[in-house]
CSV table of C-alpha atoms and ligand atoms in Angstrom, one decimal:
chain,number,residue,atom,x,y,z
A,1,UNK,CA,96.4,94.2,127.8
A,2,UNK,CA,94.9,95.6,124.7
A,3,UNK,CA,91.8,93.8,123.4
A,4,UNK,CA,91.6,92.9,119.7
A,5,UNK,CA,90.0,95.7,117.7
A,6,UNK,CA,88.5,96.0,114.2
A,7,UNK,CA,90.5,98.3,112.1
A,8,UNK,CA,89.5,99.8,108.7
A,9,UNK,CA,92.6,101.0,106.9
A,10,UNK,CA,92.1,103.5,104.1
A,11,UNK,CA,95.3,103.4,102.0
A,12,UNK,CA,97.0,106.1,100.1
A,13,UNK,CA,95.4,106.8,96.7
A,14,UNK,CA,98.6,107.7,95.0
A,15,UNK,CA,99.1,104.2,93.7
A,16,UNK,CA,98.2,100.5,94.3
A,17,UNK,CA,99.9,98.8,97.2
A,18,UNK,CA,102.9,96.9,95.9
A,19,UNK,CA,103.6,99.5,93.2
A,20,UNK,CA,106.1,101.6,95.2
A,21,UNK,CA,104.3,104.8,94.3
A,22,UNK,CA,103.2,105.2,97.9
A,23,UNK,CA,106.7,105.1,99.2
A,24,UNK,CA,107.2,104.0,102.8
A,25,UNK,CA,103.4,104.2,103.5
A,26,UNK,CA,103.0,100.9,101.5
A,27,UNK,CA,105.4,98.9,103.7
A,28,UNK,CA,104.2,100.5,106.9
A,29,UNK,CA,100.6,99.8,106.2
A,30,UNK,CA,101.1,96.1,105.1
A,31,UNK,CA,103.5,95.4,108.0
A,32,UNK,CA,101.1,96.9,110.5
A,33,UNK,CA,98.1,95.2,109.1
A,34,UNK,CA,99.9,91.8,109.2
A,35,UNK,CA,101.1,92.4,112.7
A,36,UNK,CA,97.6,93.3,114.0
A,37,UNK,CA,96.0,90.3,112.3
A,38,UNK,CA,98.6,88.1,113.9
A,39,UNK,CA,97.6,89.6,117.3
A,40,UNK,CA,94.0,88.7,116.7
A,41,UNK,CA,92.7,92.0,115.5
A,42,UNK,CA,90.5,92.3,112.4
A,43,UNK,CA,91.9,94.5,109.6
A,44,UNK,CA,90.3,95.4,106.3
A,45,UNK,CA,92.3,97.6,103.8
A,46,UNK,CA,90.5,99.8,101.3
A,47,UNK,CA,93.1,100.4,98.6
A,48,UNK,CA,93.4,101.3,94.9
A,49,UNK,CA,92.5,98.7,92.3
A,50,UNK,CA,95.6,96.6,91.4
A,51,UNK,CA,96.8,96.5,95.1
A,52,UNK,CA,98.4,93.3,96.2
A,53,UNK,CA,100.5,91.9,99.0
A,54,UNK,CA,101.6,88.4,99.6
A,55,UNK,CA,101.7,89.3,103.3
A,56,UNK,CA,98.0,89.8,103.7
A,57,UNK,CA,95.3,87.1,103.6
A,58,UNK,CA,93.0,86.7,100.6
A,59,UNK,CA,90.2,89.2,100.9
A,60,UNK,CA,92.0,91.6,103.4
A,61,UNK,CA,92.4,94.1,100.6
A,62,UNK,CA,89.3,95.5,99.1
A,63,UNK,CA,90.0,97.2,95.7
A,64,UNK,CA,88.5,100.6,95.0
A,65,UNK,CA,88.4,102.2,91.5
A,66,UNK,CA,88.9,105.8,90.4
A,67,UNK,CA,91.6,108.3,89.4
A,68,UNK,CA,94.3,109.0,91.9
A,69,UNK,CA,94.9,112.6,93.0
A,70,UNK,CA,98.1,114.4,92.1
A,71,UNK,CA,101.2,113.9,94.3
A,72,UNK,CA,101.2,116.6,97.0
A,73,UNK,CA,104.9,117.0,96.6
A,74,UNK,CA,104.5,118.2,93.0
A,75,UNK,CA,101.9,120.9,93.9
A,76,UNK,CA,102.1,124.5,95.0
A,77,UNK,CA,101.3,125.2,98.7
A,78,UNK,CA,98.3,127.2,97.7
A,79,UNK,CA,97.1,124.8,95.0
A,80,UNK,CA,93.2,124.6,94.9
A,81,UNK,CA,92.0,121.2,96.0
A,82,UNK,CA,90.9,119.3,92.8
A,83,UNK,CA,90.0,115.8,91.7
A,84,UNK,CA,89.6,114.0,88.4
A,85,UNK,CA,86.3,112.2,88.3
A,86,UNK,CA,85.7,109.4,89.0
A,87,UNK,CA,87.8,110.2,92.1
A,88,UNK,CA,89.5,107.3,93.8
A,89,UNK,CA,89.8,109.3,97.0
A,90,UNK,CA,86.1,110.1,97.1
A,91,UNK,CA,85.3,106.4,96.3
A,92,UNK,CA,87.7,105.2,99.1
A,93,UNK,CA,85.9,107.4,101.6
A,94,UNK,CA,82.4,106.6,100.4
A,95,UNK,CA,83.3,102.9,101.0
A,96,UNK,CA,84.7,103.7,104.4
A,97,UNK,CA,81.6,105.6,105.3
A,98,UNK,CA,79.4,102.7,104.2
A,99,UNK,CA,81.4,100.2,106.3
A,100,UNK,CA,82.3,102.3,109.3
A,101,UNK,CA,79.8,100.6,111.7
A,102,UNK,CA,81.6,97.3,111.4
A,103,UNK,CA,84.8,98.7,112.8
A,104,UNK,CA,86.2,100.3,116.0
A,105,UNK,CA,88.6,102.6,114.2
A,106,UNK,CA,89.1,104.0,110.7
A,107,UNK,CA,92.7,104.7,110.0
A,108,UNK,CA,93.6,107.1,107.3
A,109,UNK,CA,97.0,106.6,105.5
A,110,UNK,CA,96.5,109.3,102.9
A,111,UNK,CA,97.8,112.8,102.8
A,112,UNK,CA,94.9,114.5,101.2
A,113,UNK,CA,92.6,117.4,102.2
A,114,UNK,CA,89.4,115.3,101.7
A,115,UNK,CA,90.6,112.5,104.0
A,116,UNK,CA,91.2,115.0,106.9
A,117,UNK,CA,88.1,117.1,106.2
A,118,UNK,CA,85.7,114.1,106.3
A,119,UNK,CA,86.7,113.3,110.0
A,120,UNK,CA,83.7,115.5,111.2
A,121,UNK,CA,81.2,113.4,109.3
A,122,UNK,CA,82.1,109.9,110.6
A,123,UNK,CA,80.4,108.1,113.5
A,124,UNK,CA,83.4,105.8,113.9
A,125,UNK,CA,86.5,107.7,115.0
A,126,UNK,CA,89.0,108.3,112.3
A,127,UNK,CA,92.7,108.3,113.2
A,128,UNK,CA,95.2,109.8,110.8
A,129,UNK,CA,98.7,108.7,110.1
A,130,UNK,CA,100.3,111.9,108.6
A,131,UNK,CA,103.0,110.6,106.3
A,132,UNK,CA,104.6,113.8,105.1
A,133,UNK,CA,105.6,117.2,106.5
A,134,UNK,CA,103.7,120.5,105.7
A,135,UNK,CA,103.2,120.8,101.9
A,136,UNK,CA,99.8,122.3,101.4
A,137,UNK,CA,97.9,125.2,103.0
A,138,UNK,CA,94.6,123.2,102.7
A,139,UNK,CA,96.0,120.2,104.4
A,140,UNK,CA,97.5,122.3,107.2
A,141,UNK,CA,94.2,124.0,107.9
A,142,UNK,CA,92.4,120.6,108.0
A,143,UNK,CA,95.0,119.2,110.4
A,144,UNK,CA,94.7,122.2,112.6
A,145,UNK,CA,91.0,121.7,112.9
A,146,UNK,CA,91.4,118.0,113.7
A,147,UNK,CA,94.1,118.9,116.4
A,148,UNK,CA,91.6,121.3,117.9
A,149,UNK,CA,88.4,119.3,117.7
A,150,UNK,CA,89.8,115.8,118.2
A,151,UNK,CA,93.0,115.9,120.3
A,152,UNK,CA,95.1,112.8,119.9
A,153,UNK,CA,93.9,111.7,116.5
A,154,UNK,CA,97.0,112.9,114.5
A,155,UNK,CA,100.1,110.7,114.4
A,156,UNK,CA,103.4,111.7,112.8
A,157,UNK,CA,106.7,109.8,112.4
A,158,UNK,CA,109.3,112.3,113.7
A,159,UNK,CA,109.9,115.5,115.5
A,160,UNK,CA,111.4,117.1,112.4
A,161,UNK,CA,108.1,116.4,110.5
A,162,UNK,CA,106.0,117.8,113.3
A,163,UNK,CA,108.0,121.0,113.3
A,164,UNK,CA,107.2,121.7,109.7
A,165,UNK,CA,103.6,122.5,110.6
A,166,UNK,CA,103.2,126.2,111.7
A,167,UNK,CA,100.1,125.6,113.8
A,168,UNK,CA,101.9,122.8,115.6
A,169,UNK,CA,104.9,125.0,116.3
A,170,UNK,CA,102.5,127.6,117.8
A,171,UNK,CA,100.9,125.0,120.0
A,172,UNK,CA,104.2,123.5,121.1
A,173,UNK,CA,105.5,127.0,122.1
A,174,UNK,CA,102.4,127.2,124.3
A,175,UNK,CA,103.3,123.8,125.8
A,176,UNK,CA,101.0,121.6,123.9
A,177,UNK,CA,102.0,119.1,121.3
A,178,UNK,CA,99.2,118.3,118.9
A,179,UNK,CA,100.8,115.1,117.7
A,180,UNK,CA,101.2,111.5,118.7
A,181,UNK,CA,104.7,110.2,117.7
A,182,UNK,CA,104.7,106.9,115.8
A,183,UNK,CA,108.2,106.1,114.6
A,184,UNK,CA,108.1,103.2,112.1
A,185,UNK,CA,109.5,99.7,112.5
A,186,UNK,CA,110.3,96.8,110.2
A,187,UNK,CA,110.1,93.0,110.6
A,188,UNK,CA,113.7,92.4,111.4
A,189,UNK,CA,113.5,88.7,110.7
A,190,UNK,CA,113.3,89.7,107.0
A,191,UNK,CA,116.5,91.5,106.9
A,192,UNK,CA,119.8,89.6,106.9
A,193,UNK,CA,122.7,91.0,108.8
A,194,UNK,CA,125.8,91.3,106.5
A,195,UNK,CA,129.0,91.8,108.5
A,196,UNK,CA,131.1,93.4,105.7
A,197,UNK,CA,130.3,95.8,102.8
A,198,UNK,CA,131.5,95.4,99.2
A,199,UNK,CA,132.7,99.0,98.8
A,200,UNK,CA,129.6,100.1,96.8
A,201,UNK,CA,127.2,102.7,97.9
A,202,UNK,CA,123.4,102.3,97.8
A,203,UNK,CA,120.6,104.8,97.3
A,204,UNK,CA,117.0,103.6,97.9
A,205,UNK,CA,113.7,105.5,97.3
A,206,UNK,CA,111.3,107.0,94.9
A,207,UNK,CA,113.1,108.6,92.1
A,208,UNK,CA,111.7,112.1,92.4
A,209,UNK,CA,113.2,115.6,92.9
A,210,UNK,CA,112.4,115.8,96.7
A,211,UNK,CA,114.7,112.8,97.2
A,212,UNK,CA,117.8,114.6,95.9
A,213,UNK,CA,119.3,111.7,93.9
A,214,UNK,CA,121.4,114.2,92.0
A,215,UNK,CA,123.6,114.7,95.0
A,216,UNK,CA,124.3,111.0,95.2
A,217,UNK,CA,125.2,111.0,91.5
A,218,UNK,CA,127.6,113.9,92.2
A,219,UNK,CA,129.1,111.8,95.1
A,220,UNK,CA,129.5,108.8,92.7
A,221,UNK,CA,131.5,111.0,90.4
A,222,UNK,CA,133.6,112.5,93.1
A,223,UNK,CA,134.5,109.2,94.9
A,224,UNK,CA,134.5,106.9,91.8
A,225,UNK,CA,132.4,104.5,93.9
A,226,UNK,CA,129.5,102.7,92.1
A,227,UNK,CA,126.0,103.3,93.4
A,228,UNK,CA,123.3,100.8,93.4
A,229,UNK,CA,119.9,102.5,93.0
A,230,UNK,CA,116.6,100.8,94.0
A,231,UNK,CA,113.1,102.3,93.9
A,232,UNK,CA,110.0,103.4,92.1
A,233,UNK,CA,110.8,105.5,89.0
A,234,UNK,CA,108.2,108.3,89.7
A,235,UNK,CA,109.8,111.0,87.5
A,236,UNK,CA,111.5,109.6,84.4
A,237,UNK,CA,112.5,113.0,83.1
A,238,UNK,CA,114.3,113.8,86.4
A,239,UNK,CA,116.2,110.5,86.2
A,240,UNK,CA,117.2,111.2,82.6
A,241,UNK,CA,118.4,114.7,83.5
A,242,UNK,CA,120.6,113.2,86.3
A,243,UNK,CA,122.2,110.7,83.9
A,244,UNK,CA,123.0,113.4,81.5
A,245,UNK,CA,124.4,115.8,84.1
A,246,UNK,CA,126.6,113.1,85.7
A,247,UNK,CA,127.8,111.0,82.8
A,248,UNK,CA,130.8,109.6,84.8
A,249,UNK,CA,128.8,108.4,87.8
A,250,UNK,CA,128.5,104.6,87.9
A,251,UNK,CA,124.7,104.4,88.6
A,252,UNK,CA,123.3,100.9,88.6
A,253,UNK,CA,119.5,101.2,88.6
A,254,UNK,CA,117.7,98.0,89.2
A,255,UNK,CA,114.1,99.1,89.5
A,256,UNK,CA,111.6,98.7,92.3
A,257,UNK,CA,112.2,95.3,94.0
A,258,UNK,CA,110.2,93.3,96.6
A,259,UNK,CA,111.7,93.7,100.1
A,260,UNK,CA,113.3,90.2,100.1
A,261,UNK,CA,115.4,91.1,97.0
A,262,UNK,CA,115.9,94.7,97.9
A,263,UNK,CA,117.4,93.8,101.3
A,264,UNK,CA,119.7,91.2,99.8
A,265,UNK,CA,121.3,93.8,97.4
A,266,UNK,CA,121.2,96.6,100.0
A,267,UNK,CA,122.9,94.4,102.7
A,268,UNK,CA,126.0,93.9,100.5
A,269,UNK,CA,126.7,97.6,100.2
A,270,UNK,CA,129.1,99.7,102.4
A,271,UNK,CA,126.6,102.5,103.1
A,272,UNK,CA,123.2,103.8,102.3
A,273,UNK,CA,123.3,107.5,101.1
A,274,UNK,CA,120.2,109.6,101.9
A,275,UNK,CA,120.2,113.0,100.3
A,276,UNK,CA,116.7,114.4,100.8
A,277,UNK,CA,115.9,118.0,99.6
A,278,UNK,CA,112.7,118.0,101.7
A,279,UNK,CA,112.0,117.3,105.3
A,280,UNK,CA,111.7,113.6,105.0
A,281,UNK,CA,108.9,112.6,107.5
A,282,UNK,CA,110.8,109.4,108.5
A,283,UNK,CA,112.9,107.6,106.0
A,284,UNK,CA,112.0,104.0,106.3
A,285,UNK,CA,114.9,103.0,104.1
A,286,UNK,CA,117.4,104.2,106.8
A,287,UNK,CA,115.9,101.6,109.2
A,288,UNK,CA,116.0,98.9,106.5
A,289,UNK,CA,119.7,99.6,105.9
A,290,UNK,CA,120.5,99.5,109.6
A,291,UNK,CA,118.6,96.3,109.9
A,292,UNK,CA,121.0,94.7,107.4
A,293,UNK,CA,124.0,96.2,109.2
A,294,UNK,CA,124.5,99.0,106.6
A,295,UNK,CA,125.6,102.3,107.9
A,296,UNK,CA,123.6,105.4,106.7
A,297,UNK,CA,125.1,108.6,105.6
A,298,UNK,CA,122.4,111.3,105.6
A,299,UNK,CA,121.9,115.0,105.5
A,300,UNK,CA,121.0,116.7,108.8
A,301,UNK,CA,117.4,117.2,107.6
A,302,UNK,CA,114.2,115.5,108.6
A,303,UNK,CA,113.5,112.0,110.0
A,304,UNK,CA,116.8,110.3,108.8
A,305,UNK,CA,118.8,112.6,111.0
A,306,UNK,CA,116.8,111.4,114.0
A,307,UNK,CA,117.3,107.7,113.1
A,308,UNK,CA,121.1,107.8,112.5
A,309,UNK,CA,123.5,108.2,115.5
A,310,UNK,CA,126.3,110.3,114.1
A,311,UNK,CA,129.6,108.4,114.3
A,312,UNK,CA,127.9,105.2,115.7
A,313,UNK,CA,125.4,104.0,113.0
A,314,UNK,CA,126.5,106.3,110.2
A,315,UNK,CA,127.2,110.0,109.6
A,316,UNK,CA,124.9,113.0,109.7
A,317,UNK,CA,126.3,115.7,107.5
A,318,UNK,CA,125.6,119.3,106.5
A,319,UNK,CA,122.6,119.4,104.1
A,320,UNK,CA,123.3,119.7,100.3
A,321,UNK,CA,127.1,119.4,100.8
A,322,UNK,CA,128.5,116.7,98.5
A,323,UNK,CA,132.0,117.3,99.9
A,324,UNK,CA,130.8,116.4,103.4
A,325,UNK,CA,129.1,113.2,102.0
A,326,UNK,CA,132.5,112.3,100.4
A,327,UNK,CA,134.4,112.9,103.7
A,328,UNK,CA,131.8,110.6,105.5
A,329,UNK,CA,132.4,107.9,102.9
A,330,UNK,CA,136.1,108.0,103.7
A,331,UNK,CA,135.3,107.4,107.4
A,332,UNK,CA,132.9,104.3,107.0
A,333,UNK,CA,135.6,102.1,108.6
A,334,UNK,CA,134.8,103.8,111.9
A,335,UNK,CA,131.3,102.3,111.9
A,336,UNK,CA,130.7,98.9,113.4
A,337,UNK,CA,128.0,97.3,111.3
A,338,UNK,CA,126.8,95.2,114.3
A,339,UNK,CA,125.9,98.4,116.1
A,340,UNK,CA,123.7,99.4,113.1
A,341,UNK,CA,121.7,96.1,113.4
A,342,UNK,CA,121.5,96.5,117.2
A,343,UNK,CA,120.2,100.0,116.9
A,344,UNK,CA,117.4,98.8,114.5
A,345,UNK,CA,116.6,96.0,116.8
A,346,UNK,CA,116.3,98.2,119.9
A,347,UNK,CA,114.3,101.0,118.4
A,348,UNK,CA,112.7,100.1,115.1
A,349,UNK,CA,111.1,96.7,115.3
A,350,UNK,CA,107.6,96.0,113.9
A,351,UNK,CA,106.7,94.7,117.3
A,352,UNK,CA,107.5,98.1,118.9
A,353,UNK,CA,105.6,99.9,116.2
A,354,UNK,CA,102.5,97.7,116.6
A,355,UNK,CA,102.6,98.3,120.4
A,356,UNK,CA,102.8,102.1,119.9
A,357,UNK,CA,100.0,101.9,117.4
A,358,UNK,CA,97.7,99.7,119.6
A,359,UNK,CA,98.3,102.0,122.6
A,360,UNK,CA,97.3,105.0,120.5
A,361,UNK,CA,94.2,103.2,119.1
A,362,UNK,CA,93.1,102.2,122.5
A,363,UNK,CA,93.2,105.8,123.7
A,364,UNK,CA,91.0,106.9,120.8
A,365,UNK,CA,88.5,104.0,121.0
A,366,UNK,CA,88.1,104.5,124.7
A,367,UNK,CA,87.4,108.2,124.3
A,368,UNK,CA,86.1,108.6,120.8
A,369,UNK,CA,84.8,112.2,120.9
A,370,UNK,CA,87.0,114.0,123.4
A,371,UNK,CA,85.9,117.4,124.6
A,372,UNK,CA,87.1,120.2,122.4
A,373,UNK,CA,90.1,122.1,123.8
A,374,UNK,CA,89.9,125.2,125.8
A,375,UNK,CA,88.5,128.2,123.9
A,376,UNK,CA,85.2,126.4,123.0
A,377,UNK,CA,84.3,124.7,119.9
A,378,UNK,CA,85.2,127.4,117.4
A,379,UNK,CA,83.6,127.5,114.1
A,380,UNK,CA,85.8,126.4,111.2
A,381,UNK,CA,85.3,127.7,107.6
A,382,UNK,CA,87.0,125.8,104.8
B,1,UDP,N1,111.3,100.1,98.4
B,1,UDP,C1,111.1,98.8,98.0
B,1,UDP,N2,111.8,98.3,97.0
B,1,UDP,C2,112.8,99.0,96.3
B,1,UDP,C3,113.1,100.3,96.8
B,1,UDP,C4,112.3,100.8,97.8
B,1,UDP,O1,110.2,98.1,98.5
B,1,UDP,O2,113.4,98.5,95.4
B,1,UDP,C5,110.5,100.6,99.5
B,1,UDP,C6,111.2,100.7,100.8
B,1,UDP,O3,111.2,99.5,101.5
B,1,UDP,C7,110.5,101.8,101.6
B,1,UDP,C8,109.9,102.7,100.4
B,1,UDP,O4,110.2,102.0,99.2
B,1,UDP,O5,109.4,101.2,102.2
B,1,UDP,C9,110.5,104.0,100.4
B,1,UDP,O6,110.1,104.7,101.6
B,1,UDP,P1,110.8,105.9,102.4
B,1,UDP,O7,110.1,106.1,103.6
B,1,UDP,O8,112.2,105.8,102.4
B,1,UDP,O9,110.5,107.2,101.4
B,1,UDP,P2,109.2,107.8,100.8
B,1,UDP,O10,109.1,107.2,99.3
B,1,UDP,O11,108.0,107.3,101.6
B,1,UDP,O12,109.3,109.2,100.7
């Protein structure tokens, strides 16, 4: 039995919790915090000013001020690390450093070089939930250092995500995997199973180039099916460009909705379409769709392709191929929606995610400064 622990969560700085700017990280963080609190653990969340969640008790979120860093997705790989001052990221970690002795474990939810770099300077162990694949040389180097110096401190969400890191591929080839795997889960009681779809397609996510919404618009034109679009409008110019490029596509954009409303609309649709242009680390929306009984059609790329069982809970098709998406849409009748729900229940419950997280935390807390791996404690230069 795991004893209750005291967790200090350091949220992503890209936007306040509840804004949608943080993508799946926001739902994962809030769900996990709520679930841990219910199990008797203590959780405090350091998060950008303006963060809110009806699911966490008053005072659980401590607001921190400052300018957010740029999105890692929109930067070059070799982009120098830079911050606008006052830096939200620096302020989050300063607060974490001040409070660390009140906690058993600090949990980093951000994908920023500074968050990884600071691991060496904390007395309380810092565990990292790495939310994206490899995008930055600086982050890769910091992760490699943590993997070497503090084995077991890095969690990823999927095999595909892990494979994007060159240092991890090299270690795996030598028989060592530097990552702990933490697939995400949702509170299934908050998703209603809908036995039949209404013929429309659905696309859910941040509206940003790496999400590939243009392929779904092309699919809408090709099939004549309307597409319901839900999510945070991160890149308005990109959205405008899609609307101009696909004028005949019936795209019904409803904005970023709370989970309760989002799942109600999503559940009525015949399929969720996922068209990522990057290696999606996980793709929480795939699990949310399955929880409603909605089959998922996705490219064979990244986390969603690991979640969907081809021909059973949806279709996994050749990446960037709109004709293949259209063929899959024609075969939606072959998918039994109750299998979709069942698959989510068996593999992606919040309960299962919480247990995986607690088992991981327990390992770290029990053995906070593990011996450096073979080869000695090599000097790192940043
Ligand atoms: N989401 C939401 N309301 C919406 C659309 C999306 O709450 O109207 C949430 C969704 O529940 C998921 C997140 O936005 O938690 C998208 O996460 P995903 O992992 O799919 O992609 P990311 O943005 O992290 O790359």
